[in-house]
Short mmCIF file of C-alpha atoms and ligand atoms in Angstrom, two decimals:
data_model
loop_
_atom_site.label_atom_id
_atom_site.label_comp_id
_atom_site.label_asym_id
_atom_site.label_seq_id
_atom_site.Cartn_x
_atom_site.Cartn_y
_atom_site.Cartn_z
CA MET A 1 23.21 141.27 112.10
CA SER A 2 23.85 138.57 114.62
CA GLY A 3 23.41 139.25 118.29
CA ASP A 4 26.04 139.57 120.94
CA PRO A 5 25.23 139.35 124.66
CA VAL A 6 28.12 141.61 125.66
CA ARG A 7 27.13 144.26 123.12
CA PHE A 8 23.56 144.11 124.36
CA LEU A 9 24.54 144.51 128.03
CA ASN A 10 26.75 147.48 127.20
CA ALA A 11 23.96 149.13 125.25
CA PHE A 12 21.53 148.27 128.05
CA ALA A 13 23.77 149.95 130.65
CA GLN A 14 24.29 152.98 128.43
CA SER A 15 20.59 153.45 127.99
CA LEU A 16 20.03 153.11 131.75
CA ALA A 17 22.61 155.86 132.24
CA ALA A 18 20.96 158.02 129.57
CA MET A 19 17.56 157.48 131.15
CA ALA A 20 18.89 158.62 134.50
CA LEU A 21 20.19 161.81 132.90
CA TYR A 22 17.57 162.80 130.36
CA ARG A 23 13.82 163.23 130.55
CA VAL A 24 11.35 161.26 128.47
CA GLY A 25 11.44 162.29 124.81
CA HIS A 26 14.98 163.72 124.94
CA PRO A 27 16.85 162.66 121.78
CA ALA A 28 19.85 161.30 123.72
CA ARG A 29 17.57 159.11 125.79
CA GLU A 30 15.59 157.86 122.79
CA ARG A 31 18.77 157.14 120.82
CA ALA A 32 20.26 155.09 123.65
CA LEU A 33 17.02 153.15 124.03
CA ASP A 34 16.85 152.52 120.27
CA VAL A 35 20.37 151.09 120.28
CA ALA A 36 19.64 148.81 123.23
CA TYR A 37 16.35 147.71 121.71
CA GLN A 38 18.09 146.92 118.41
CA GLN A 39 20.65 144.85 120.33
CA ILE A 40 18.04 142.78 122.11
CA GLN A 41 16.31 142.11 118.80
CA ASP A 42 19.60 141.05 117.21
CA LEU A 43 20.26 138.82 120.16
CA GLN A 44 16.84 137.24 119.89
CA GLY A 45 17.65 136.43 116.28
CA ASP A 46 20.00 133.75 117.65
CA THR A 47 18.51 133.07 121.07
CA ALA A 48 14.75 133.29 121.37
CA ARG A 49 14.75 133.76 125.14
CA PRO A 50 18.04 135.28 126.21
CA LEU A 51 18.77 134.78 129.88
CA PHE A 52 21.29 136.69 131.96
CA THR A 53 22.24 135.93 135.54
CA PHE A 54 24.10 138.47 137.67
CA LEU A 55 26.16 136.92 140.42
CA GLY A 56 27.86 139.93 141.91
CA ASP A 57 31.07 140.31 139.95
CA GLU A 58 30.13 137.76 137.35
CA VAL A 59 27.66 137.86 134.51
CA VAL A 60 26.41 134.63 133.00
CA PHE A 61 24.61 134.38 129.65
CA GLY A 62 22.63 131.13 129.60
CA ASN A 63 25.31 128.92 131.11
CA ILE A 64 28.28 130.81 129.75
CA PRO A 65 30.16 133.26 131.94
CA LEU A 66 30.90 136.48 130.07
CA ARG A 67 34.51 137.01 131.03
CA GLU A 68 34.75 140.25 129.06
CA LEU A 69 32.40 141.75 131.62
CA LYS A 70 34.57 141.06 134.66
CA ALA A 71 35.10 144.77 135.18
CA TRP A 72 31.55 145.75 134.23
CA ASP A 73 30.16 147.06 137.47
CA TRP A 74 26.51 147.01 136.41
CA GLY A 75 26.21 143.29 137.12
CA LYS A 76 27.05 143.95 140.73
CA ARG A 77 24.70 146.91 140.93
CA LEU A 78 21.87 144.92 139.39
CA ALA A 79 22.44 142.00 141.74
CA GLU A 80 22.54 144.31 144.73
CA ALA A 81 19.29 145.89 143.62
CA GLY A 82 17.62 142.50 143.67
CA ILE A 83 17.91 141.83 139.96
CA GLN A 84 19.85 138.64 139.66
CA ARG A 85 18.26 137.43 136.53
CA LEU A 86 16.95 138.89 133.30
CA GLU A 87 14.99 136.71 131.00
CA PHE A 88 13.50 138.06 127.82
CA GLU A 89 10.56 136.38 126.29
CA ASP A 90 10.14 136.17 122.56
CA ARG A 91 9.32 139.38 120.68
CA VAL A 92 9.64 142.19 123.17
CA SER A 93 7.96 145.38 121.91
CA ARG A 94 9.76 148.73 122.01
CA GLU A 95 7.21 149.97 124.52
CA ASP A 96 7.62 146.97 126.80
CA PHE A 97 11.34 147.32 126.55
CA GLU A 98 11.26 150.95 127.62
CA GLY A 99 8.92 150.14 130.50
CA PHE A 100 11.20 147.36 131.60
CA GLN A 101 14.24 149.66 131.52
CA GLU A 102 12.35 152.22 133.58
CA GLU A 103 11.56 149.65 136.21
CA VAL A 104 15.15 148.47 136.34
CA LEU A 105 16.27 152.06 136.77
CA ALA A 106 13.69 152.66 139.50
CA ARG A 107 14.93 149.63 141.32
CA LEU A 108 18.56 150.67 141.01
CA THR A 109 17.75 154.14 142.30
CA LEU A 110 15.71 152.72 145.12
CA SER A 111 18.47 150.39 146.18
CA ALA A 112 20.92 153.26 146.25
CA ILE A 113 18.82 155.09 148.81
CA SER A 114 17.16 152.30 150.70
CA THR A 115 18.97 149.60 152.60
CA GLU A 116 15.71 147.76 152.93
CA ALA A 117 15.56 147.24 149.19
CA ARG A 118 19.04 145.77 149.32
CA GLN A 119 17.82 143.07 151.60
CA MET A 120 15.35 142.04 148.94
CA ARG A 121 18.20 140.96 146.70
CA ARG A 122 17.52 137.33 147.45
CA SER A 123 14.27 137.31 145.51
CA SER A 124 15.30 136.99 141.92
CA ILE A 125 13.13 138.45 139.28
CA ARG A 126 12.07 137.39 135.87
CA PHE A 127 11.66 140.13 133.33
CA GLY A 128 9.33 139.15 130.58
CA ALA A 129 7.91 140.80 127.50
CA VAL A 130 5.24 142.28 129.72
CA GLY A 131 7.76 143.90 131.98
CA LEU A 132 8.89 143.44 135.49
CA LYS A 133 7.20 141.17 137.92
CA GLY A 134 8.26 142.61 141.21
CA GLU A 135 8.41 141.54 144.79
CA ALA A 136 4.86 142.65 145.43
CA ASP A 137 3.24 139.86 143.47
CA ALA A 138 6.05 137.42 144.20
CA ALA A 139 5.16 137.68 147.86
CA THR A 140 1.49 136.95 147.38
CA GLU A 141 1.85 134.13 144.89
CA PRO A 142 1.95 130.58 146.18
CA LEU A 143 5.31 128.88 146.25
CA PRO A 144 6.20 127.22 142.98
CA THR A 145 5.83 123.48 142.93
CA ALA A 146 8.04 122.58 140.00
CA THR A 147 10.25 125.48 139.27
CA ILE A 148 13.15 124.03 137.41
CA SER A 149 13.84 121.36 134.93
CA PHE A 150 17.51 120.67 134.85
CA SER A 151 19.75 117.86 135.82
CA LEU A 152 22.94 118.37 137.71
CA GLY A 153 24.58 115.63 135.66
CA GLU A 154 27.38 117.77 134.32
CA GLU A 155 28.17 119.22 137.72
CA VAL A 156 28.22 115.75 139.26
CA ASP A 157 30.52 114.45 136.51
CA THR A 158 32.85 117.42 136.92
CA LEU A 159 33.03 116.99 140.67
CA ARG A 160 33.63 113.26 140.39
CA TRP A 161 36.41 113.97 137.90
CA LEU A 162 37.80 116.57 140.30
CA HIS A 163 37.88 114.07 143.16
CA ASN A 164 39.73 111.56 140.96
CA GLU A 165 42.15 114.25 139.90
CA VAL A 166 42.96 115.19 143.50
CA GLN A 167 43.32 111.49 144.27
CA ALA A 168 45.73 110.94 141.35
CA THR A 169 47.77 114.13 141.36
CA GLY A 170 47.24 115.64 144.81
CA ALA A 171 46.41 118.96 143.14
CA VAL A 172 43.01 120.63 143.20
CA PRO A 173 41.77 121.83 139.78
CA LEU A 174 40.36 125.10 141.01
CA ALA A 175 38.86 126.31 137.73
CA GLU A 176 36.58 123.28 137.65
CA ALA A 177 35.58 123.71 141.30
CA GLU A 178 34.69 127.32 140.54
CA ALA A 179 32.75 126.27 137.46
CA VAL A 180 30.66 123.83 139.50
CA VAL A 181 29.90 126.48 142.10
CA ARG A 182 29.03 129.06 139.46
CA SER A 183 26.75 126.59 137.74
CA LEU A 184 25.02 125.79 141.04
CA ALA A 185 24.60 129.51 141.69
CA VAL A 186 22.95 129.90 138.27
CA ALA A 187 20.65 126.96 138.98
CA MET A 188 19.73 128.51 142.33
CA HIS A 189 18.62 131.67 140.56
CA GLY A 190 16.79 129.95 137.74
CA GLY A 191 13.42 131.18 138.98
CA ARG A 192 11.95 134.22 140.57
CA GLN A 193 12.70 132.85 143.98
CA VAL A 194 15.86 131.19 145.19
CA ILE A 195 15.82 127.48 144.48
CA LEU A 196 17.81 124.94 146.43
CA PRO A 197 18.67 122.09 144.08
CA LEU A 198 19.60 119.20 146.34
CA LEU A 199 20.81 115.90 145.00
CA GLN A 200 19.55 112.55 145.95
CA LEU A 201 21.43 109.83 144.10
CA LYS A 202 20.89 106.16 144.54
CA GLU A 203 24.38 104.76 144.45
CA PHE A 204 26.05 104.94 147.79
CA ASP A 205 29.61 105.40 146.49
CA GLN A 206 28.51 108.72 145.10
CA TYR A 207 27.98 109.90 148.62
CA THR A 208 30.93 112.27 148.77
CA THR A 209 30.03 113.88 145.45
CA THR A 210 26.36 114.25 146.32
CA HIS A 211 27.11 115.45 149.81
CA SER A 212 29.70 118.00 148.63
CA MET A 213 27.30 119.45 146.08
CA ASN A 214 24.49 119.67 148.62
CA VAL A 215 26.70 121.32 151.23
CA ALA A 216 27.85 123.81 148.57
CA VAL A 217 24.23 124.66 147.70
CA LEU A 218 23.13 124.91 151.33
CA SER A 219 26.15 127.02 152.29
CA MET A 220 25.54 129.44 149.43
CA ALA A 221 21.86 129.58 150.31
CA LEU A 222 22.54 130.36 153.96
CA ALA A 223 25.19 132.95 153.07
CA GLU A 224 22.70 134.57 150.74
CA PHE A 225 19.94 134.32 153.33
CA LEU A 226 22.22 136.22 155.71
CA GLY A 227 22.68 138.94 153.10
CA LEU A 228 26.27 138.33 152.02
CA ALA A 229 27.46 139.73 148.70
CA GLY A 230 27.75 137.58 145.58
CA ALA A 231 31.52 137.02 145.64
CA ASP A 232 31.40 136.01 149.32
CA VAL A 233 28.47 133.71 148.70
CA ARG A 234 30.50 131.86 146.09
CA ALA A 235 33.59 131.70 148.29
CA PHE A 236 31.37 129.97 150.87
CA GLY A 237 30.17 127.71 148.06
CA ILE A 238 33.73 126.71 147.16
CA ALA A 239 34.46 126.09 150.84
CA GLY A 240 31.31 123.96 151.11
CA LEU A 241 32.16 122.05 147.95
CA LEU A 242 35.67 121.22 149.17
CA HIS A 243 35.06 120.83 152.91
CA ASP A 244 35.42 117.04 152.84
CA ILE A 245 38.17 116.86 150.21
CA GLY A 246 40.41 115.19 152.83
CA LYS A 247 38.16 112.12 152.61
CA ILE A 248 39.77 111.10 149.32
CA LYS A 249 42.66 109.77 151.42
CA ILE A 250 40.42 107.49 153.46
CA PRO A 251 40.20 103.92 152.14
CA LEU A 252 36.83 103.34 150.51
CA ASP A 253 35.99 100.37 152.73
CA VAL A 254 36.32 102.56 155.80
CA LEU A 255 34.48 105.44 154.20
CA THR A 256 31.53 103.30 153.20
CA LYS A 257 31.59 100.82 156.08
CA PRO A 258 28.02 99.94 156.93
CA GLY A 259 28.49 99.66 160.67
CA ARG A 260 30.29 101.13 163.63
CA LEU A 261 33.90 102.05 163.01
CA THR A 262 36.69 100.57 165.11
CA ASP A 263 38.83 103.00 167.08
CA GLU A 264 41.55 102.92 164.41
CA GLU A 265 39.04 103.47 161.64
CA ARG A 266 37.48 106.33 163.57
CA ALA A 267 40.90 107.91 164.03
CA LEU A 268 41.54 107.59 160.30
CA MET A 269 38.18 109.16 159.52
CA ASN A 270 38.81 112.03 161.91
CA GLU A 271 41.96 112.96 160.06
CA HIS A 272 40.07 114.22 157.04
CA PRO A 273 39.84 117.85 158.17
CA VAL A 274 43.61 118.12 158.62
CA THR A 275 44.28 116.21 155.39
CA GLY A 276 41.81 118.39 153.52
CA ALA A 277 43.34 121.62 154.80
CA ARG A 278 46.78 120.38 153.71
CA ILE A 279 45.56 119.52 150.22
CA LEU A 280 43.95 122.93 149.84
CA LEU A 281 46.97 124.78 151.23
CA ASP A 282 49.00 123.42 148.33
CA VAL A 283 46.76 125.08 145.78
CA GLU A 284 48.46 128.19 144.51
CA ALA A 285 45.34 130.29 144.31
CA ASP A 286 43.86 132.07 147.25
CA LEU A 287 41.80 129.39 148.98
CA ASP A 288 42.23 130.61 152.54
CA LEU A 289 38.57 130.30 153.34
CA ALA A 290 38.31 126.74 152.02
CA VAL A 291 41.44 125.75 154.00
CA VAL A 292 39.98 127.09 157.23
CA VAL A 293 36.61 125.47 156.61
CA ALA A 294 38.13 122.10 155.73
CA TYR A 295 40.07 122.25 159.00
CA GLU A 296 37.32 123.52 161.28
CA HIS A 297 34.04 122.09 160.01
CA HIS A 298 33.81 119.35 162.67
CA ILE A 299 34.70 121.57 165.61
CA MET A 300 31.75 122.24 167.88
CA ILE A 301 31.28 125.54 169.60
CA ASN A 302 31.45 123.83 173.02
CA GLY A 303 34.94 122.63 172.12
CA GLY A 304 33.86 119.11 171.13
CA GLY A 305 34.44 117.49 167.78
CA TYR A 306 37.75 117.21 165.95
CA PRO A 307 40.54 118.02 165.37
CA VAL A 308 41.08 118.81 169.05
CA LEU A 309 42.37 122.33 169.47
CA HIS A 310 45.12 122.98 171.99
CA TYR A 311 43.16 125.86 173.37
CA THR A 312 39.53 126.75 172.83
CA ARG A 313 38.98 129.47 170.31
CA ASP A 314 36.16 130.63 168.10
CA CYS A 315 36.00 129.16 164.62
CA HIS A 316 35.58 131.15 161.44
CA GLN A 317 32.01 132.17 160.57
CA ALA A 318 32.24 130.17 157.32
CA SER A 319 33.28 127.03 159.22
CA LYS A 320 30.36 127.35 161.60
CA LEU A 321 28.02 127.94 158.68
CA VAL A 322 29.30 124.94 156.70
CA HIS A 323 29.12 122.85 159.88
CA VAL A 324 25.36 123.36 160.16
CA CYS A 325 24.81 122.64 156.44
CA ASP A 326 27.06 119.58 156.66
CA VAL A 327 25.13 118.03 159.55
CA TYR A 328 21.80 118.83 157.92
CA ASP A 329 22.75 117.04 154.71
CA ALA A 330 24.31 114.10 156.55
CA LEU A 331 21.19 113.50 158.64
CA ARG A 332 18.87 113.88 155.68
CA THR A 333 20.79 111.22 153.77
CA ARG A 334 20.25 107.51 154.21
CA ARG A 335 23.24 105.62 155.49
CA PRO A 336 23.78 101.88 155.34
CA TYR A 337 23.13 101.70 159.08
CA ARG A 338 20.21 104.11 159.41
CA GLU A 339 17.36 105.66 157.49
CA ALA A 340 17.37 109.28 156.41
CA TRP A 341 15.96 111.62 159.02
CA SER A 342 12.80 113.57 158.20
CA PHE A 343 12.86 117.29 157.51
CA ASP A 344 11.20 118.13 160.84
CA LYS A 345 13.32 115.80 162.92
CA THR A 346 16.50 117.18 161.37
CA LEU A 347 15.52 120.80 162.00
CA GLY A 348 14.51 119.86 165.53
CA TYR A 349 17.95 118.38 166.12
CA LEU A 350 19.68 121.49 164.77
CA GLU A 351 17.59 123.67 167.08
CA GLU A 352 18.28 121.46 170.05
CA ARG A 353 22.02 121.43 169.45
CA SER A 354 22.31 125.15 168.72
CA GLY A 355 24.48 126.71 171.37
CA LEU A 356 26.21 123.39 172.05
CA GLU A 357 27.38 121.97 168.77
CA PHE A 358 26.35 124.81 166.48
CA ASP A 359 26.68 128.53 166.65
CA PRO A 360 23.21 129.56 167.89
CA GLU A 361 22.84 132.38 165.39
CA LEU A 362 23.83 130.29 162.40
CA GLY A 363 21.86 127.26 163.56
CA GLY A 364 18.82 129.48 164.10
CA ALA A 365 19.24 131.19 160.73
CA PHE A 366 19.55 127.84 158.98
CA VAL A 367 16.34 126.56 160.53
CA ARG A 368 14.52 129.79 159.63
CA MET A 369 15.84 129.62 156.09
CA MET A 370 14.75 126.02 155.59
CA LYS A 371 11.30 126.72 156.96
CA GLN A 372 10.95 129.78 154.75
CA TRP A 373 12.40 128.18 151.62
CA GLU A 374 11.09 124.69 152.14
CA GLY A 375 8.86 125.00 149.09
CA GLN A 376 11.85 126.05 147.02
CA VAL A 377 13.85 122.90 147.58
CA ALA A 378 14.09 120.99 144.33
CA VAL A 379 15.15 117.42 144.81
CA VAL A 380 17.27 116.29 141.90
CA SER A 381 17.41 112.55 141.61
CA ASP A 382 19.47 110.76 139.00
CA GLY A 383 19.18 113.62 136.60
CA LEU A 384 15.47 114.29 137.10
CA THR A 385 14.00 117.10 139.06
CA ILE A 386 11.31 115.77 141.31
CA GLY A 387 10.17 119.22 142.30
CA ALA A 388 9.63 121.18 145.39
CA ALA A 389 6.84 119.05 146.75
CA ALA A 390 9.33 116.30 147.41
CA ALA A 391 11.34 118.44 149.80
CA LYS A 392 9.72 117.11 152.90
CA THR A 393 9.84 113.45 152.11
CA GLY A 394 12.78 113.58 149.78
CA GLN A 395 16.49 113.95 149.80
CA GLY A 396 17.67 110.78 151.44
CA GLY A 397 14.60 108.72 150.83
CA VAL A 398 15.59 106.30 148.12
FE1 LIG B 401 33.68 116.32 157.15
FE1 LIG B 402 30.78 116.69 155.30
#
């Protein structure tokens, strides 16, 4: 019988429920476990190492979102309990499978009673044939040096297509934007620890694409670092991905001008937040957050920046968060008129400007996150993952 990821997950959830109700050896418990075990074996008939990612309200099998499971609340519960990823190695034994289910259940129960455990949700976990590798050993192990091997080629192509589409039709293809963000979220949880896949492409005209992807990744990372739930994290990701969408209306020679801009060019450039918010307002779907972020992401907390507000007011949390990520990526990227800033210099600048340009809490959290996750930055360059070691030198280097 051929395997089915949805059937497996349903059987898996049913056996978790049975295990919570019945003691070891009870026929109902054993039966439920047998069914789930049969399903994983069937699934492994087609896919040797099935991989599931739980992103709050969404469940992804490999790279494919399982839409049938939209209303399946276990994905959310698993993600909240710190289980954002399940990967089965080849040939799982019945005993290993039962042990693994017990550990999942323990973790779910723990998270229901302990808020501390909830905060661990950012460390994703690999489940292998030998069972669960938990936070305990994750914490003591050295940071991975080359954790992922993927290219972001498809995401880059999709985003480039999306920019052209907005340029040509004025409409934002939201499904594709969501697909890019979902795919980035899956890439970020491809290991036991969060990974920050940041692009570094050589061609300068790809700047907006590269930058948008990086700001999306950084915004999702920071939202996750702050403990936001999966759906919110991805809304921040969409907002990060589309924050500069207004730039498509700026002539390319101004956008890529290798020197100081004239006053008129500067004025044109500074229109992109308003233009972007207008473009996003026209999208039928609910993009409120992205609209606000597009509008506010250059406004400083001391009232500087642009557009100039008629009266000083606080910006949305998401705008202030994207603002920090935006400046980080911009400084870390080489421009025609200056070299890329180093990791340390950039973080120093963010610290220095916290309270003036940046919200002090968000600026501080960003710096803490980057210091903590520095080893988990994977620099992706022209389709190749350079690996975490390149984080310090990398990003804008080429
Ligand atoms: Fe911008
Ligand atoms: Fe930007």
